[in-house]
């Protein structure tokens, strides 16, 4: 996939971590779904995967990179979030997160975003701890 384009062979990659419905309350001034809402779905989805690798089940987002918004989301779209680990650090993980929207009216599945999120595993005091490399 090139920046901000989607070819016809493009398909979701990674584990399905979340699925939800885009609601009217999540719209921007244009009537489409607000980018911040989509970003928050991505952060939650990545965190669900990151928690699995944390010995305390706790992880925080420390950075977001390579973020792209490719297609808009309309109200009523079913938004699915996929995530996969692309780098294991010592206390951190880089997770590639994608969102896709399925439109029941046009019967189309479209890539909405992709981005790489870095999470750090933390202990009960918020201090970084070594991640579990095997789960
Ligand atoms: C994440 C946090 C616990 C890291 O604490 P820290 O004392 O800076 O820890 P360190 O410097 O030891 O770094 C820990 C890991 O994070 C990585 N890291 C730190 N800052 C980073 C950044 N900006 N980008 C990418 N990785 C980063 C380090 O490379 C290190 O990874 P490694 O152990 O795999 O090599 C601390 O910065 C924090 O609590 N940040 C706020 C997190 C948060 O609230 N997120 C939600 C925002 S609303």
XYZ file of C-alpha atoms and ligand atoms in Angstrom:
183
model
C 0.000 0.000 0.000
C 1.301 3.476 -0.899
C 0.695 6.555 1.221
C -2.972 7.525 1.300
C -3.985 5.104 -1.454
C -5.477 1.642 -1.426
C -4.962 -0.932 -4.164
C -7.554 -3.582 -4.922
C -5.459 -6.377 -3.353
C -5.101 -4.537 -0.055
C -6.486 -6.544 2.882
C -6.487 -6.333 6.682
C -3.287 -7.493 8.346
C -2.878 -8.594 11.967
C -5.248 -9.780 14.656
C -8.785 -8.398 14.910
C -8.675 -6.649 18.293
C -11.850 -4.507 18.202
C -15.010 -3.954 16.186
C -17.511 -1.151 16.703
C -20.158 0.982 15.013
C -19.495 4.626 14.021
C -22.232 6.682 15.693
C -23.647 10.182 14.966
C -22.042 11.542 18.148
C -18.589 10.799 16.699
C -18.875 13.134 13.686
C -16.872 16.217 12.730
C -18.152 19.466 11.200
C -18.366 17.784 7.753
C -20.663 15.057 9.022
C -17.980 12.362 8.682
C -16.436 10.540 11.605
C -13.929 12.628 13.558
C -10.273 11.630 13.051
C -9.633 11.780 16.797
C -12.284 9.118 17.373
C -10.610 6.808 14.848
C -7.214 7.480 16.446
C -8.633 6.574 19.834
C -9.999 3.280 18.447
C -6.493 2.532 17.145
C -4.867 3.357 20.478
C -7.342 1.149 22.348
C -6.892 -1.695 19.872
C -3.097 -1.543 20.080
C -3.266 -1.374 23.884
C -5.369 -4.559 23.980
C -2.556 -6.389 22.185
C 0.200 -4.660 24.211
C -1.393 -5.683 27.547
C -0.908 -9.326 26.645
C 2.870 -8.836 26.606
C 3.051 -6.900 29.889
C 3.832 -8.968 33.015
C 1.449 -6.710 35.001
C -1.141 -6.508 32.220
C -0.494 -2.744 32.052
C 0.890 -0.787 29.091
C 0.954 2.896 28.130
C 1.267 4.592 24.749
C 4.563 6.453 24.494
C 4.640 7.356 20.777
C 2.677 7.256 17.537
C 4.434 7.291 14.182
C 3.699 6.750 10.465
C 0.073 7.689 10.865
C -2.072 7.922 7.705
C -5.780 8.562 7.153
C -6.770 7.002 3.824
C -10.569 6.903 3.606
C -13.322 8.639 5.593
C -15.785 6.813 7.849
C -19.508 7.495 7.536
C -22.042 7.174 10.326
C -23.204 3.560 10.576
C -19.936 2.140 9.220
C -18.645 -0.958 11.008
C -15.095 -0.109 12.063
C -12.672 -2.974 12.660
C -9.245 -2.558 14.233
C -6.370 -4.949 13.482
C -3.031 -5.013 15.298
C 0.254 -6.878 15.118
C 3.607 -6.546 16.879
C 6.300 -5.383 14.463
C 9.137 -4.869 16.965
C 9.926 -6.204 20.428
C 12.129 -3.911 22.543
C 13.162 -4.443 26.148
C 10.236 -2.716 27.872
C 8.544 -1.441 24.701
C 6.652 -2.863 21.745
C 5.933 -1.355 18.342
C 2.494 -2.342 17.152
C 1.166 -1.722 13.664
C -2.496 -0.814 13.892
C -4.995 -0.549 11.033
C -8.650 0.362 10.903
C -11.029 -0.772 8.199
C -14.637 0.159 7.563
C -17.353 -2.023 6.100
C -20.208 -0.203 4.457
C -23.333 -2.381 4.344
C -24.884 -0.114 1.712
C -22.068 -0.279 -0.858
C -20.821 -3.701 0.414
C -17.278 -2.325 0.395
C -14.448 -2.940 2.853
C -12.079 0.037 2.901
C -8.848 0.814 4.705
C -9.323 3.870 6.918
C -5.960 4.234 8.628
C -2.659 2.669 9.421
C -0.087 3.665 11.996
C 2.639 2.376 14.261
C 2.098 2.806 17.999
C 4.763 2.259 20.659
C 3.629 0.947 24.041
C 5.679 0.497 27.212
C 4.883 -2.231 29.726
C 4.643 -0.756 33.227
C 4.424 -2.061 36.769
C 1.951 -1.011 39.458
C 4.018 2.170 40.066
C 4.015 3.217 36.389
C 7.667 2.238 35.902
C 8.807 0.413 32.735
C 9.234 -3.364 33.075
C 10.608 -5.948 30.651
C 7.985 -7.288 28.293
C 7.114 -10.976 27.958
C 8.560 -12.019 24.590
C 6.581 -15.266 24.603
C 2.904 -15.460 25.496
C 6.219 5.476 29.033
C 6.992 5.838 30.297
C 6.565 4.929 31.442
C 8.464 5.599 29.955
O 9.198 5.999 31.074
P 10.743 6.402 30.895
O 11.285 6.654 32.239
O 10.839 7.452 29.848
O 11.358 5.040 30.388
P 12.643 4.753 29.536
O 13.397 5.974 29.137
O 13.363 3.696 30.332
O 12.040 4.106 28.208
C 11.284 2.916 28.275
C 11.080 2.416 26.868
O 10.275 3.356 26.158
C 10.930 3.698 24.932
N 10.597 5.090 24.651
C 10.629 6.144 25.505
N 10.243 7.253 24.866
C 9.957 6.899 23.579
C 9.509 7.592 22.427
N 9.253 8.905 22.454
N 9.322 6.896 21.303
C 9.551 5.576 21.238
N 9.972 4.839 22.295
C 10.177 5.518 23.447
C 12.404 3.529 25.222
O 13.132 3.357 24.019
C 12.375 2.264 26.060
O 12.208 1.131 25.244
P 13.015 -0.257 25.458
O 13.023 -0.567 26.930
O 12.252 -1.283 24.689
O 14.401 -0.026 24.938
C 6.786 7.346 30.688
O 7.404 8.163 29.702
C 5.327 7.691 30.786
O 4.657 7.328 31.748
N 4.791 8.418 29.752
C 3.378 8.762 29.723
C 2.599 7.610 29.085
C 1.140 7.946 29.004
O 0.574 8.474 29.948
N 0.552 7.638 27.851
C -0.813 7.983 27.602
C -0.841 9.366 27.075
S -2.420 10.076 27.232
